[in-house]
Short mmCIF file of C-alpha atoms in Angstrom, two decimals:
data_model
loop_
_atom_site.label_atom_id
_atom_site.label_comp_id
_atom_site.label_asym_id
_atom_site.label_seq_id
_atom_site.Cartn_x
_atom_site.Cartn_y
_atom_site.Cartn_z
CA UNK A 1 159.70 -142.89 299.91
CA UNK A 2 161.98 -141.27 297.14
CA UNK A 3 163.15 -137.65 296.88
CA UNK A 4 162.33 -135.25 294.00
CA UNK A 5 165.80 -136.01 292.33
CA UNK A 6 165.34 -139.63 292.60
CA UNK A 7 161.84 -139.24 290.79
CA UNK A 8 163.24 -137.23 288.19
CA UNK A 9 166.01 -139.91 287.39
CA UNK A 10 163.28 -142.38 287.36
CA UNK A 11 161.18 -140.49 284.99
CA UNK A 12 164.08 -139.73 282.85
CA UNK A 13 164.79 -143.62 282.54
CA UNK A 14 161.35 -144.28 281.81
CA UNK A 15 161.44 -141.72 279.33
CA UNK A 16 164.50 -143.09 277.64
CA UNK A 17 163.02 -146.34 277.69
CA UNK A 18 159.78 -145.52 276.16
CA UNK A 19 161.50 -143.79 273.30
CA UNK A 20 163.95 -146.71 272.76
CA UNK A 21 160.68 -148.88 272.48
CA UNK A 22 159.01 -146.44 270.09
CA UNK A 23 161.82 -146.57 267.76
CA UNK A 24 161.90 -150.39 267.78
CA UNK A 25 158.27 -150.41 267.12
CA UNK A 26 158.49 -147.82 264.25
CA UNK A 27 161.32 -149.97 262.88
CA UNK A 28 159.05 -153.08 262.83
CA UNK A 29 156.37 -150.99 261.38
CA UNK A 30 158.30 -149.12 258.80
CA UNK A 31 158.41 -152.26 256.41
CA UNK A 32 154.68 -152.28 256.32
CA UNK A 33 153.50 -149.08 256.90
CA UNK A 34 154.60 -145.54 255.52
CA UNK A 35 156.37 -143.29 258.01
CA UNK A 36 153.64 -140.60 257.71
CA UNK A 37 151.05 -142.95 258.86
CA UNK A 38 153.07 -143.98 261.75
CA UNK A 39 153.68 -140.25 262.66
CA UNK A 40 150.03 -139.44 262.40
CA UNK A 41 149.14 -142.43 264.71
CA UNK A 42 151.90 -141.46 267.28
CA UNK A 43 150.47 -137.89 267.17
CA UNK A 44 146.66 -138.79 267.52
CA UNK A 45 147.18 -141.22 270.41
CA UNK A 46 149.91 -138.93 272.13
CA UNK A 47 147.39 -135.80 271.85
CA UNK A 48 144.32 -137.92 273.15
CA UNK A 49 146.42 -139.27 276.11
CA UNK A 50 147.77 -135.69 277.16
CA UNK A 51 144.45 -134.07 276.46
CA UNK A 52 142.92 -134.31 279.84
CA UNK A 53 145.87 -132.73 281.64
CA UNK A 54 146.25 -130.08 279.07
CA UNK A 55 142.50 -128.90 278.99
CA UNK A 56 142.77 -126.82 282.20
CA UNK A 57 145.58 -124.65 280.78
CA UNK A 58 143.97 -123.71 277.28
CA UNK A 59 143.20 -120.35 278.34
CA UNK A 60 146.93 -119.60 278.15
CA UNK A 61 146.85 -119.97 274.45
CA UNK A 62 144.79 -116.83 274.26
CA UNK A 63 146.43 -114.53 276.87
CA UNK A 64 150.12 -115.37 276.09
CA UNK A 65 152.48 -114.76 273.29
CA UNK A 66 152.42 -118.33 271.59
CA UNK A 67 155.00 -117.52 269.00
CA UNK A 68 157.59 -119.87 270.44
CA UNK A 69 155.16 -122.32 271.62
CA UNK A 70 154.07 -122.70 267.94
CA UNK A 71 157.70 -122.78 266.68
CA UNK A 72 158.41 -125.65 268.85
CA UNK A 73 155.37 -127.36 267.76
CA UNK A 74 156.28 -126.76 263.91
CA UNK A 75 159.91 -127.59 264.36
CA UNK A 76 158.89 -130.61 266.30
CA UNK A 77 156.60 -131.63 263.63
CA UNK A 78 159.42 -131.42 261.00
CA UNK A 79 161.68 -133.48 263.31
CA UNK A 80 159.49 -136.55 264.05
CA UNK A 81 158.71 -137.45 260.36
CA UNK A 82 162.40 -137.29 259.62
CA UNK A 83 163.28 -139.42 262.40
CA UNK A 84 160.80 -142.14 261.63
CA UNK A 85 161.70 -142.09 257.86
CA UNK A 86 165.42 -142.39 258.89
CA UNK A 87 164.47 -145.39 261.01
CA UNK A 88 162.73 -147.04 258.26
CA UNK A 89 166.05 -146.60 255.95
CA UNK A 90 168.60 -147.71 258.61
CA UNK A 91 169.10 -149.08 262.05
CA UNK A 92 167.22 -147.59 264.92
CA UNK A 93 170.79 -147.03 266.46
CA UNK A 94 172.07 -145.19 263.39
CA UNK A 95 168.77 -143.08 263.53
CA UNK A 96 169.15 -142.15 266.94
CA UNK A 97 172.81 -141.21 266.73
CA UNK A 98 172.01 -138.95 263.71
CA UNK A 99 168.81 -137.47 265.72
CA UNK A 100 171.29 -136.76 268.59
CA UNK A 101 173.18 -134.10 266.71
CA UNK A 102 170.27 -131.92 267.40
CA UNK A 103 171.85 -131.23 270.98
CA UNK A 104 175.02 -130.38 269.30
CA UNK A 105 173.25 -127.70 266.93
CA UNK A 106 171.46 -126.30 270.21
CA UNK A 107 174.91 -125.35 271.27
CA UNK A 108 175.74 -123.61 268.19
CA UNK A 109 172.12 -121.78 267.86
CA UNK A 110 172.78 -120.66 271.58
CA UNK A 111 176.08 -119.18 270.73
CA UNK A 112 175.09 -117.50 267.53
CA UNK A 113 171.55 -116.16 268.76
CA UNK A 114 171.80 -115.84 272.30
CA UNK A 115 175.69 -115.15 272.87
CA UNK A 116 176.04 -118.15 274.95
CA UNK A 117 179.64 -118.72 274.26
CA UNK A 118 180.49 -122.61 274.90
CA UNK A 119 183.44 -123.50 277.03
CA UNK A 120 186.36 -125.15 275.06
CA UNK A 121 185.39 -128.67 276.69
CA UNK A 122 181.80 -128.04 275.19
CA UNK A 123 183.23 -127.19 271.73
CA UNK A 124 185.41 -130.47 271.99
CA UNK A 125 182.22 -132.56 272.58
CA UNK A 126 180.46 -130.92 269.81
CA UNK A 127 183.15 -131.56 267.44
CA UNK A 128 183.36 -135.20 268.45
CA UNK A 129 179.64 -135.61 268.21
CA UNK A 130 179.84 -133.89 264.54
CA UNK A 131 182.54 -136.00 263.46
CA UNK A 132 180.74 -139.21 264.74
CA UNK A 133 177.69 -138.36 262.98
CA UNK A 134 179.43 -137.22 259.89
CA UNK A 135 180.79 -140.70 259.63
CA UNK A 136 177.59 -142.30 259.54
CA UNK A 137 176.91 -140.46 256.35
CA UNK A 138 179.90 -141.43 254.30
CA UNK A 139 178.99 -144.31 251.92
CA UNK A 140 180.51 -147.61 252.89
CA UNK A 141 181.41 -146.52 256.41
CA UNK A 142 178.26 -147.72 258.03
CA UNK A 143 175.06 -149.18 257.31
CA UNK A 144 173.25 -145.83 256.84
CA UNK A 145 172.44 -144.84 253.51
CA UNK A 146 172.96 -141.20 252.31
CA UNK A 147 169.53 -140.38 251.86
CA UNK A 148 168.88 -141.60 255.33
CA UNK A 149 171.69 -139.63 256.80
CA UNK A 150 170.59 -136.41 254.96
CA UNK A 151 166.79 -136.73 256.05
CA UNK A 152 168.17 -137.49 259.60
CA UNK A 153 170.35 -134.33 259.75
CA UNK A 154 167.20 -132.34 258.46
CA UNK A 155 165.25 -133.91 261.31
CA UNK A 156 168.00 -133.17 263.95
CA UNK A 157 168.01 -129.51 262.51
CA UNK A 158 164.20 -129.17 263.06
CA UNK A 159 164.64 -130.77 266.63
CA UNK A 160 167.39 -128.40 267.65
CA UNK A 161 165.00 -125.40 266.76
CA UNK A 162 162.36 -127.11 268.81
CA UNK A 163 164.70 -127.61 271.94
CA UNK A 164 166.04 -124.20 271.55
CA UNK A 165 162.28 -122.94 271.70
CA UNK A 166 161.69 -124.80 274.89
CA UNK A 167 163.89 -122.54 276.80
CA UNK A 168 161.73 -119.70 275.92
CA UNK A 169 158.32 -121.42 276.73
CA UNK A 170 159.29 -123.65 279.64
CA UNK A 171 158.66 -120.98 282.28
CA UNK A 172 155.54 -119.60 280.39
CA UNK A 173 153.48 -122.74 279.39
CA UNK A 174 152.87 -125.94 281.39
CA UNK A 175 154.58 -129.06 279.82
CA UNK A 176 151.10 -130.87 279.25
CA UNK A 177 150.00 -127.88 277.23
CA UNK A 178 153.23 -127.70 275.16
CA UNK A 179 153.18 -131.47 274.51
CA UNK A 180 149.60 -131.32 273.50
CA UNK A 181 150.28 -128.34 270.96
CA UNK A 182 153.16 -130.12 269.53
CA UNK A 183 151.19 -133.48 269.14
CA UNK A 184 148.17 -131.61 267.74
CA UNK A 185 150.23 -129.63 265.07
CA UNK A 186 152.18 -133.09 264.17
CA UNK A 187 148.78 -134.77 263.46
CA UNK A 188 147.82 -131.96 261.25
CA UNK A 189 151.32 -131.89 259.42
CA UNK A 190 151.44 -135.60 258.96
#
């Protein structure tokens, strides 16, 4: 029998594996299928899978402030197509490295919008991440073309707003409903 912490670690590892596998599948498909169609398929399949768990929570959409829930959905719906398009232009590793700058942007958003002053060590980490991601966009310094880098950065900015809004909705909406709304909006957008 595993405890809660071990269970969460296993879930995090499975999630990381699933996202890595998704990136590889998107890369394989991107030479034959437009990224918008791949995005739509991901959204429809995901929404259908999550729907049974989200149905019992739909009433929360009528009686709760849903602004940040839809901010998360719209921002996430900007991020995924950018990420998938970037995968089609460069390697999965480059696309993931560019997308991961979203976490750095969340630190900046938290500081500017919530007054959450980062520690010196966190600022140091933010700078290292920003430099590394910037190097990917310099022509000739990596296998990432400039347009792939720019679209990837736009996707990271969208993702940072999605992550930022999760803080506001995490205690209000169940995860299954949050994911279902995101995937539904993503299907509509794509």
